[in-house]
Amino acid sequence: MNLPSDLKYAESHEWCKLEEGRATCGISDYAQDQLGDVVFVEVPEVGRVVEAGEAIAVVESVKSASDIYAPVGGTVIEVNGELADSPELVNDAPYENGWLFVIEPSDASQADALLDADGYQASIG
């Protein structure tokens, strides 16, 4: 399983990459594997203000639909528009082209509460 060490992870299986005041977010390789083939992704509206842990998006697969939660609170400043036509990007490259949204954190220190790769690995067993 691919768990890049430069990312933070939520126990609810979202990943978050903080850089230059932006938090790029998606779902982990583990999560996409558990979901199976992703067939639809509902991303949030740009400009939406969210709290950490708030349901912000939905990923539907051949198995089920799952809420995706904001790993940090703030304002959604960008979404991955490619997912509308190519939801399989979440399966193919969850940490690259399969990212879901970018949040401008209201308090970047919220990311300190997220897990590192080793902690996330321990949480999923």
PDB file of C-alpha atoms in Angstrom:
ATOM      1  CA  MET A   1       0.000   0.000   0.000  1.00  0.00           C
ATOM      2  CA  ASN A   2       1.257   3.429  -0.926  1.00  0.00           C
ATOM      3  CA  LEU A   3       1.368   5.889   2.020  1.00  0.00           C
ATOM      4  CA  PRO A   4       3.598   8.848   1.145  1.00  0.00           C
ATOM      5  CA  SER A   5       5.483  10.066   4.214  1.00  0.00           C
ATOM      6  CA  ASP A   6       5.090  13.754   3.321  1.00  0.00           C
ATOM      7  CA  LEU A   7       1.300  13.635   3.776  1.00  0.00           C
ATOM      8  CA  LYS A   8      -0.959  13.787   6.826  1.00  0.00           C
ATOM      9  CA  TYR A   9      -3.884  11.388   7.199  1.00  0.00           C
ATOM     10  CA  ALA A  10      -7.250  11.443   8.931  1.00  0.00           C
ATOM     11  CA  GLU A  11      -8.556   8.291  10.567  1.00  0.00           C
ATOM     12  CA  SER A  12     -11.535   8.684   8.214  1.00  0.00           C
ATOM     13  CA  HIS A  13      -9.063   7.941   5.343  1.00  0.00           C
ATOM     14  CA  GLU A  14      -8.539  11.387   3.804  1.00  0.00           C
ATOM     15  CA  TRP A  15      -5.024  12.592   3.083  1.00  0.00           C
ATOM     16  CA  CYS A  16      -3.843  16.179   3.255  1.00  0.00           C
ATOM     17  CA  LYS A  17      -0.743  17.858   1.831  1.00  0.00           C
ATOM     18  CA  LEU A  18       0.044  21.222   3.368  1.00  0.00           C
ATOM     19  CA  GLU A  19       2.178  23.613   1.370  1.00  0.00           C
ATOM     20  CA  GLU A  20       2.261  27.358   0.917  1.00  0.00           C
ATOM     21  CA  GLY A  21      -0.932  27.981   2.884  1.00  0.00           C
ATOM     22  CA  ARG A  22      -2.901  25.385   0.939  1.00  0.00           C
ATOM     23  CA  ALA A  23      -4.134  21.944   1.951  1.00  0.00           C
ATOM     24  CA  THR A  24      -4.596  19.647  -1.021  1.00  0.00           C
ATOM     25  CA  CYS A  25      -6.841  16.729  -0.011  1.00  0.00           C
ATOM     26  CA  GLY A  26      -7.994  13.375  -1.322  1.00  0.00           C
ATOM     27  CA  ILE A  27      -8.653   9.846  -0.138  1.00  0.00           C
ATOM     28  CA  SER A  28      -5.918   7.379   0.740  1.00  0.00           C
ATOM     29  CA  ASP A  29      -4.748   4.478  -1.364  1.00  0.00           C
ATOM     30  CA  TYR A  30      -6.268   2.211   1.299  1.00  0.00           C
ATOM     31  CA  ALA A  31      -9.657   3.974   1.006  1.00  0.00           C
ATOM     32  CA  GLN A  32      -9.791   3.801  -2.782  1.00  0.00           C
ATOM     33  CA  ASP A  33      -8.846   0.120  -2.635  1.00  0.00           C
ATOM     34  CA  GLN A  34     -11.605  -0.596  -0.112  1.00  0.00           C
ATOM     35  CA  LEU A  35     -14.190   1.293  -2.202  1.00  0.00           C
ATOM     36  CA  GLY A  36     -13.419  -0.488  -5.447  1.00  0.00           C
ATOM     37  CA  ASP A  37     -13.985   1.183  -8.801  1.00  0.00           C
ATOM     38  CA  VAL A  38     -14.968   4.816  -8.289  1.00  0.00           C
ATOM     39  CA  VAL A  39     -17.781   5.801 -10.659  1.00  0.00           C
ATOM     40  CA  PHE A  40     -18.742   9.301  -9.449  1.00  0.00           C
ATOM     41  CA  VAL A  41     -17.249  12.063  -7.320  1.00  0.00           C
ATOM     42  CA  GLU A  42     -19.223  14.999  -5.918  1.00  0.00           C
ATOM     43  CA  VAL A  43     -16.773  17.760  -5.011  1.00  0.00           C
ATOM     44  CA  PRO A  44     -17.620  20.810  -2.861  1.00  0.00           C
ATOM     45  CA  GLU A  45     -18.341  24.284  -4.197  1.00  0.00           C
ATOM     46  CA  VAL A  46     -15.384  26.648  -4.383  1.00  0.00           C
ATOM     47  CA  GLY A  47     -15.800  29.246  -1.650  1.00  0.00           C
ATOM     48  CA  ARG A  48     -17.501  26.871   0.783  1.00  0.00           C
ATOM     49  CA  VAL A  49     -16.339  27.351   4.361  1.00  0.00           C
ATOM     50  CA  VAL A  50     -15.964  24.067   6.253  1.00  0.00           C
ATOM     51  CA  GLU A  51     -15.024  22.884   9.718  1.00  0.00           C
ATOM     52  CA  ALA A  52     -12.478  20.118  10.260  1.00  0.00           C
ATOM     53  CA  GLY A  53     -14.314  16.804  10.233  1.00  0.00           C
ATOM     54  CA  GLU A  54     -17.305  18.142   8.288  1.00  0.00           C
ATOM     55  CA  ALA A  55     -18.657  16.056   5.389  1.00  0.00           C
ATOM     56  CA  ILE A  56     -17.532  17.926   2.291  1.00  0.00           C
ATOM     57  CA  ALA A  57     -17.672  15.539  -0.697  1.00  0.00           C
ATOM     58  CA  VAL A  58     -19.041  12.166  -1.777  1.00  0.00           C
ATOM     59  CA  VAL A  59     -17.254   9.361  -3.579  1.00  0.00           C
ATOM     60  CA  GLU A  60     -19.439   6.689  -5.167  1.00  0.00           C
ATOM     61  CA  SER A  61     -18.065   3.336  -6.200  1.00  0.00           C
ATOM     62  CA  VAL A  62     -19.533   0.150  -7.532  1.00  0.00           C
ATOM     63  CA  LYS A  63     -19.784  -0.972  -3.881  1.00  0.00           C
ATOM     64  CA  SER A  64     -21.141   2.090  -2.051  1.00  0.00           C
ATOM     65  CA  ALA A  65     -21.241   5.866  -1.629  1.00  0.00           C
ATOM     66  CA  SER A  66     -19.012   7.378   1.043  1.00  0.00           C
ATOM     67  CA  ASP A  67     -18.895  10.820   2.598  1.00  0.00           C
ATOM     68  CA  ILE A  68     -15.505  12.509   2.502  1.00  0.00           C
ATOM     69  CA  TYR A  69     -14.596  14.715   5.450  1.00  0.00           C
ATOM     70  CA  ALA A  70     -12.508  17.882   5.549  1.00  0.00           C
ATOM     71  CA  PRO A  71      -9.207  17.039   7.279  1.00  0.00           C
ATOM     72  CA  VAL A  72      -8.767  20.723   8.187  1.00  0.00           C
ATOM     73  CA  GLY A  73     -11.193  23.619   8.417  1.00  0.00           C
ATOM     74  CA  GLY A  74     -11.119  26.631   6.117  1.00  0.00           C
ATOM     75  CA  THR A  75     -12.310  27.764   2.713  1.00  0.00           C
ATOM     76  CA  VAL A  76     -12.442  25.550  -0.379  1.00  0.00           C
ATOM     77  CA  ILE A  77     -10.340  27.379  -2.966  1.00  0.00           C
ATOM     78  CA  GLU A  78     -10.060  24.770  -5.725  1.00  0.00           C
ATOM     79  CA  VAL A  79     -11.657  21.477  -6.780  1.00  0.00           C
ATOM     80  CA  ASN A  80     -10.484  18.799  -9.197  1.00  0.00           C
ATOM     81  CA  GLY A  81     -12.757  19.344 -12.192  1.00  0.00           C
ATOM     82  CA  GLU A  82     -11.225  16.400 -14.055  1.00  0.00           C
ATOM     83  CA  LEU A  83     -13.050  14.011 -11.743  1.00  0.00           C
ATOM     84  CA  ALA A  84     -16.419  14.836 -13.337  1.00  0.00           C
ATOM     85  CA  ASP A  85     -15.358  13.090 -16.548  1.00  0.00           C
ATOM     86  CA  SER A  86     -12.727  10.766 -15.088  1.00  0.00           C
ATOM     87  CA  PRO A  87     -13.679   9.610 -11.566  1.00  0.00           C
ATOM     88  CA  GLU A  88     -11.347   6.640 -12.016  1.00  0.00           C
ATOM     89  CA  LEU A  89      -8.440   9.009 -11.363  1.00  0.00           C
ATOM     90  CA  VAL A  90      -9.175   8.450  -7.657  1.00  0.00           C
ATOM     91  CA  ASN A  91      -8.314   4.763  -8.152  1.00  0.00           C
ATOM     92  CA  ASP A  92      -5.473   5.262 -10.601  1.00  0.00           C
ATOM     93  CA  ALA A  93      -3.539   8.006  -8.795  1.00  0.00           C
ATOM     94  CA  PRO A  94      -5.093   8.907  -5.416  1.00  0.00           C
ATOM     95  CA  TYR A  95      -2.168  11.159  -4.428  1.00  0.00           C
ATOM     96  CA  GLU A  96      -1.579  12.800  -7.805  1.00  0.00           C
ATOM     97  CA  ASN A  97      -4.341  13.329 -10.395  1.00  0.00           C
ATOM     98  CA  GLY A  98      -7.011  11.909  -8.071  1.00  0.00           C
ATOM     99  CA  TRP A  99      -6.934  14.735  -5.520  1.00  0.00           C
ATOM    100  CA  LEU A 100     -10.398  16.072  -4.630  1.00  0.00           C
ATOM    101  CA  PHE A 101     -10.180  19.634  -3.310  1.00  0.00           C
ATOM    102  CA  VAL A 102      -7.887  22.325  -1.911  1.00  0.00           C
ATOM    103  CA  ILE A 103      -8.659  24.143   1.339  1.00  0.00           C
ATOM    104  CA  GLU A 104      -7.113  27.385   2.513  1.00  0.00           C
ATOM    105  CA  PRO A 105      -6.872  26.462   6.199  1.00  0.00           C
ATOM    106  CA  SER A 106      -8.299  28.857   8.756  1.00  0.00           C
ATOM    107  CA  ASP A 107      -5.836  27.385  11.271  1.00  0.00           C
ATOM    108  CA  ALA A 108      -3.029  25.287   9.782  1.00  0.00           C
ATOM    109  CA  SER A 109      -2.202  23.909  13.233  1.00  0.00           C
ATOM    110  CA  GLN A 110      -5.312  21.698  12.914  1.00  0.00           C
ATOM    111  CA  ALA A 111      -3.155  19.480  10.714  1.00  0.00           C
ATOM    112  CA  ASP A 112      -1.065  18.667  13.790  1.00  0.00           C
ATOM    113  CA  ALA A 113      -3.971  16.504  14.972  1.00  0.00           C
ATOM    114  CA  LEU A 114      -3.764  14.354  11.823  1.00  0.00           C
ATOM    115  CA  LEU A 115      -1.748  11.142  11.615  1.00  0.00           C
ATOM    116  CA  ASP A 116       1.609  10.690   9.929  1.00  0.00           C
ATOM    117  CA  ALA A 117       2.069   7.744   7.533  1.00  0.00           C
ATOM    118  CA  ASP A 118       3.183   5.377  10.320  1.00  0.00           C
ATOM    119  CA  GLY A 119       0.261   6.358  12.538  1.00  0.00           C
ATOM    120  CA  TYR A 120      -2.198   5.912   9.699  1.00  0.00           C
ATOM    121  CA  GLN A 121      -0.704   2.537   8.811  1.00  0.00           C
ATOM    122  CA  ALA A 122      -1.149   1.467  12.438  1.00  0.00           C
ATOM    123  CA  SER A 123      -4.786   2.650  12.408  1.00  0.00           C
ATOM    124  CA  ILE A 124      -5.700   0.553   9.370  1.00  0.00           C
ATOM    125  CA  GLY A 125      -3.747  -2.491  10.532  1.00  0.00           C
TER     126      GLY A 125
END
